[in-house]
Tab-separated table of N, CA and C in Angstrom:
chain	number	residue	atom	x	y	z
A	1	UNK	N	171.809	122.684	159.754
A	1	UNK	CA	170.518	123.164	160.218
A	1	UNK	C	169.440	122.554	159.333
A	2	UNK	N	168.577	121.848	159.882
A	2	UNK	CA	167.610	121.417	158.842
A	2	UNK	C	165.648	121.986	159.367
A	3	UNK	N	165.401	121.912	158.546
A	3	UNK	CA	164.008	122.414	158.469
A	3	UNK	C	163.116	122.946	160.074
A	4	UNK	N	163.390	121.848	161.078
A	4	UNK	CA	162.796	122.093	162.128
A	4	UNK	C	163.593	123.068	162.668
A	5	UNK	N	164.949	123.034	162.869
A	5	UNK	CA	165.548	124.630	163.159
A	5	UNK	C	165.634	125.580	162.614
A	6	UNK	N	164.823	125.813	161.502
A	6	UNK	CA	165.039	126.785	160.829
A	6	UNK	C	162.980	126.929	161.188
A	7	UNK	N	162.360	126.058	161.249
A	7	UNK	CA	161.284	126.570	161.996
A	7	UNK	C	161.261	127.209	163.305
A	8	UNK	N	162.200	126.594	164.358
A	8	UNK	CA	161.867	127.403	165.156
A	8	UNK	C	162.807	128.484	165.589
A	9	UNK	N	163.865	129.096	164.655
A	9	UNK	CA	164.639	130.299	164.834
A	9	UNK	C	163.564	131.168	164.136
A	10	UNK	N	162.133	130.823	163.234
A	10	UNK	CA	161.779	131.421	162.646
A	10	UNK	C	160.420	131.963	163.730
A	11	UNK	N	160.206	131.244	164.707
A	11	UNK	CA	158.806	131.017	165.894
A	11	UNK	C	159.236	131.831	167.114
A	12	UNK	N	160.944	131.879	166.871
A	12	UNK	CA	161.524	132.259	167.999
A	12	UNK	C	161.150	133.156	169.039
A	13	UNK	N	160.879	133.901	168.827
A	13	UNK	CA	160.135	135.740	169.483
A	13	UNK	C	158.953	135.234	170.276
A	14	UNK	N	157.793	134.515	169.249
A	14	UNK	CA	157.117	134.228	169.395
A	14	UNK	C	156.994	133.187	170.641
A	15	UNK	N	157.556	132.242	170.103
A	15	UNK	CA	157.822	131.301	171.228
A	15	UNK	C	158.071	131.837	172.733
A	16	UNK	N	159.203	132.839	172.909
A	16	UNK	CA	159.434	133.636	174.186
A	16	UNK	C	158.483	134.223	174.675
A	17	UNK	N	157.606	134.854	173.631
A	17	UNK	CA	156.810	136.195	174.125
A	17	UNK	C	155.209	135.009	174.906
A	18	UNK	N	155.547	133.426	174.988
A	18	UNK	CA	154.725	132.499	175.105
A	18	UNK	C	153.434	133.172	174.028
A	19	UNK	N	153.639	133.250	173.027
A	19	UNK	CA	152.558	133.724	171.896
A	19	UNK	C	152.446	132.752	170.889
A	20	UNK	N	152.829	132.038	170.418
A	20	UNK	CA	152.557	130.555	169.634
A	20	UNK	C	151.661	130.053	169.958
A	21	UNK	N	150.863	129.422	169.113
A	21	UNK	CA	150.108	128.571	169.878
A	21	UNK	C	150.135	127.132	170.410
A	22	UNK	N	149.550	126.715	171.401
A	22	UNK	CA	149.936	125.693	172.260
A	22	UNK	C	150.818	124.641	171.329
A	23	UNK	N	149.816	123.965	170.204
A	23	UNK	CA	150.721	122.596	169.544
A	23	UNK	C	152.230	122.786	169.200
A	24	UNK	N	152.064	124.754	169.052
A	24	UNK	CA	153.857	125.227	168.203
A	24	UNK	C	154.413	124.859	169.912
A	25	UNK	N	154.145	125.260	170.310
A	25	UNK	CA	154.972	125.563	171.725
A	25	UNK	C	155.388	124.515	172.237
A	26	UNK	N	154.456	123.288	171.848
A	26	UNK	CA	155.197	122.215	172.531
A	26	UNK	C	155.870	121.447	171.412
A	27	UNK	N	155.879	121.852	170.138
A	27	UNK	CA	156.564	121.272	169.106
A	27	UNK	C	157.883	122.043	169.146
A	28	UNK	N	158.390	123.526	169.617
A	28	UNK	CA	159.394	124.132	169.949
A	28	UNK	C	160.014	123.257	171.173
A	29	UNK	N	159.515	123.223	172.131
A	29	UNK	CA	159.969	122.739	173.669
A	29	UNK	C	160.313	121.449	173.314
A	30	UNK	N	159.837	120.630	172.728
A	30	UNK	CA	160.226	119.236	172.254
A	30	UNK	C	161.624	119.421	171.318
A	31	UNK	N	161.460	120.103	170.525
A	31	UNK	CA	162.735	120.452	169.726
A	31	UNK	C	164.138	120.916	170.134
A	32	UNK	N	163.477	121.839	171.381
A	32	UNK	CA	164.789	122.237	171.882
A	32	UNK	C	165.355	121.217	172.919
A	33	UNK	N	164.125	120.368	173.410
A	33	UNK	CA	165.139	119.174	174.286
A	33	UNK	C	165.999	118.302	173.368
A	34	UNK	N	165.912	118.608	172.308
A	34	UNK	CA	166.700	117.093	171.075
A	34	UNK	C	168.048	117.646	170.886
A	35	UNK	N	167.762	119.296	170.256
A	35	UNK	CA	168.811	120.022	169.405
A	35	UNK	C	169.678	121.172	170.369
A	36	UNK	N	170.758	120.525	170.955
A	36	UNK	CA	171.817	121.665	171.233
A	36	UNK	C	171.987	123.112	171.056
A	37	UNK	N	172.171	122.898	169.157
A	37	UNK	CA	172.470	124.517	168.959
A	37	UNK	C	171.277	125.493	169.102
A	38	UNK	N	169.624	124.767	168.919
A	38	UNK	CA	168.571	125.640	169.167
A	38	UNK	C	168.491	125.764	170.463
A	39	UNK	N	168.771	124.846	171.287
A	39	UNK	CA	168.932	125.102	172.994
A	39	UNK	C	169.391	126.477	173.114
A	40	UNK	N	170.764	126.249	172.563
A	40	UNK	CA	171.426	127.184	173.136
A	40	UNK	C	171.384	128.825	172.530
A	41	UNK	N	170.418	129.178	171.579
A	41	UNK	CA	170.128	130.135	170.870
A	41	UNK	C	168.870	130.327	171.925
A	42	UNK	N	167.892	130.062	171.595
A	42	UNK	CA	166.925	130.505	172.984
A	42	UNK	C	167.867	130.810	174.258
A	43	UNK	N	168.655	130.103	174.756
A	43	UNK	CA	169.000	130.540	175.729
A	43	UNK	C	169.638	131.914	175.698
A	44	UNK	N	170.437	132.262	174.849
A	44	UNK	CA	171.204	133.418	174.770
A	44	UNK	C	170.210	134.560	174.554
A	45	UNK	N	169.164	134.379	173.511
A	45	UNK	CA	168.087	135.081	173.587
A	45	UNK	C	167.357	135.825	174.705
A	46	UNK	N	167.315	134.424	175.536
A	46	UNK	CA	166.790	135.175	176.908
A	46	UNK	C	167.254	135.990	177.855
A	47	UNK	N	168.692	135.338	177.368
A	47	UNK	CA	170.116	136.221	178.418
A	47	UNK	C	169.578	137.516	178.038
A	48	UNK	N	169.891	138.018	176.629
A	48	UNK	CA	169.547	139.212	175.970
A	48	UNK	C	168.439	139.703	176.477
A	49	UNK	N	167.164	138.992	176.470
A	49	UNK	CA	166.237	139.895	177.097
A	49	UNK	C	166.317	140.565	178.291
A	50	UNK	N	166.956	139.653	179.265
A	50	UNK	CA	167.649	140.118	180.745
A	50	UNK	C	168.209	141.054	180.819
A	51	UNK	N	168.988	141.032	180.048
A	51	UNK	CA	170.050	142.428	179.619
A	51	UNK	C	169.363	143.450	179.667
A	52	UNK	N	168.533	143.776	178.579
A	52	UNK	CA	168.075	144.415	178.002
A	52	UNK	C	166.602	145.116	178.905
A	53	UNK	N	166.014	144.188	179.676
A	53	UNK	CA	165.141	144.841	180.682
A	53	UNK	C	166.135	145.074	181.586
A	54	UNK	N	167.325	145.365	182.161
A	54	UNK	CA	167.908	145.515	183.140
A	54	UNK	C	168.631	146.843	182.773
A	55	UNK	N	168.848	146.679	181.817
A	55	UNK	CA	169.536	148.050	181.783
A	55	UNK	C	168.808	149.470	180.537
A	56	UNK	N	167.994	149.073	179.751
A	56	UNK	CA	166.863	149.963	179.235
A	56	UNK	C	165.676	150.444	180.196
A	57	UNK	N	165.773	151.060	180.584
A	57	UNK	CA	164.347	151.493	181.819
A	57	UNK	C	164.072	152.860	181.347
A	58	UNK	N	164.978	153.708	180.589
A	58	UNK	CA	164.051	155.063	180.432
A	58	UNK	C	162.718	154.557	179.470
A	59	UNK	N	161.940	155.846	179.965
A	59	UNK	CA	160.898	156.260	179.401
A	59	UNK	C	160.989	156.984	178.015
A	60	UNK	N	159.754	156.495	177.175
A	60	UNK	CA	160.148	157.463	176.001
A	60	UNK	C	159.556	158.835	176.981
A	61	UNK	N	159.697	159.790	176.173
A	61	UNK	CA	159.391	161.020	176.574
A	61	UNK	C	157.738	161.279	176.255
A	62	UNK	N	156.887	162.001	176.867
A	62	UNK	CA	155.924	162.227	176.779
A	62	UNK	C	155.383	162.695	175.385
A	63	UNK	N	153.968	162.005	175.147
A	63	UNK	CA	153.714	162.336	173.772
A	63	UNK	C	154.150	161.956	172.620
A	64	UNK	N	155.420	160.976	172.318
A	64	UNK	CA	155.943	160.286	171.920
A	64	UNK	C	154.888	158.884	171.068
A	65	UNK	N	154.541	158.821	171.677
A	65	UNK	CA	153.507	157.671	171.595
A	65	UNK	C	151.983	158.026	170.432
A	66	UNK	N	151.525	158.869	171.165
A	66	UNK	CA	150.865	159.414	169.975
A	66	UNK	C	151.134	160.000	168.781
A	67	UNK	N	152.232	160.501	168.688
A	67	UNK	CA	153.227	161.630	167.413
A	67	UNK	C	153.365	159.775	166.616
A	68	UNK	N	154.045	158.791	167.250
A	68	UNK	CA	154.137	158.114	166.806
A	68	UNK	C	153.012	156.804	166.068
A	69	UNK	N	152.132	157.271	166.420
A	69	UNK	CA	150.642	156.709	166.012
A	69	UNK	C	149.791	157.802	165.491
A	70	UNK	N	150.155	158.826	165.124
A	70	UNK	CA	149.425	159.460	164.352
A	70	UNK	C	150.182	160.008	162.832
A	71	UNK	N	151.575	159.363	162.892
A	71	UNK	CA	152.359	158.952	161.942
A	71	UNK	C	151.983	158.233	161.479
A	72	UNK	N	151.544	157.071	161.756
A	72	UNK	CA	151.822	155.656	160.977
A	72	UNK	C	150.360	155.850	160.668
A	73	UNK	N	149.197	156.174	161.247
A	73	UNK	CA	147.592	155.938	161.082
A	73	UNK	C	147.242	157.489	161.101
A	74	UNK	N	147.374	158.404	160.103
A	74	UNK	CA	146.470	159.702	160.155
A	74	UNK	C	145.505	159.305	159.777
A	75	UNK	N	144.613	160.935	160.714
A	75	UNK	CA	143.075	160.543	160.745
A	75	UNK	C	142.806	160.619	159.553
């Protein structure tokens, strides 16, 4: 693994969530057409996300949300 894959396992999230900015994004997309094993780590990644919106669908429970933001930020 050398430097550029270890940049972009590090962009990774980012990269998916299309949140990088443009020059990273196409310096990722360029990277992953060269390098196999980062290919194939994004890819599994995404599998995972699939997964993971497919079968997580509950709701937190009501109020949840604020208890949980008035944790982290009291007035």
């Amino acid at each position: 693994m050398d430097d550029s894959c270890r940049q972009v396992l590090r962009e990774l999230q980012m990269f998916l969530d299309g949140e990088s900015a443009d020059e990273l994004q196409h310096i990722i997309s360029r990277h992953l057409g060269d390098c196999g094993p980062c290919h194939d780590q994004v890819e599994f990644q995404r599998e995972v996300r699939v997964l993971i919106a497919a079968k997580c669908t509950d709701c937190a429970p009501p109020g949840l949300m604020e208890r949980v933001c008035a944790t982290l930020w009291p007035s």
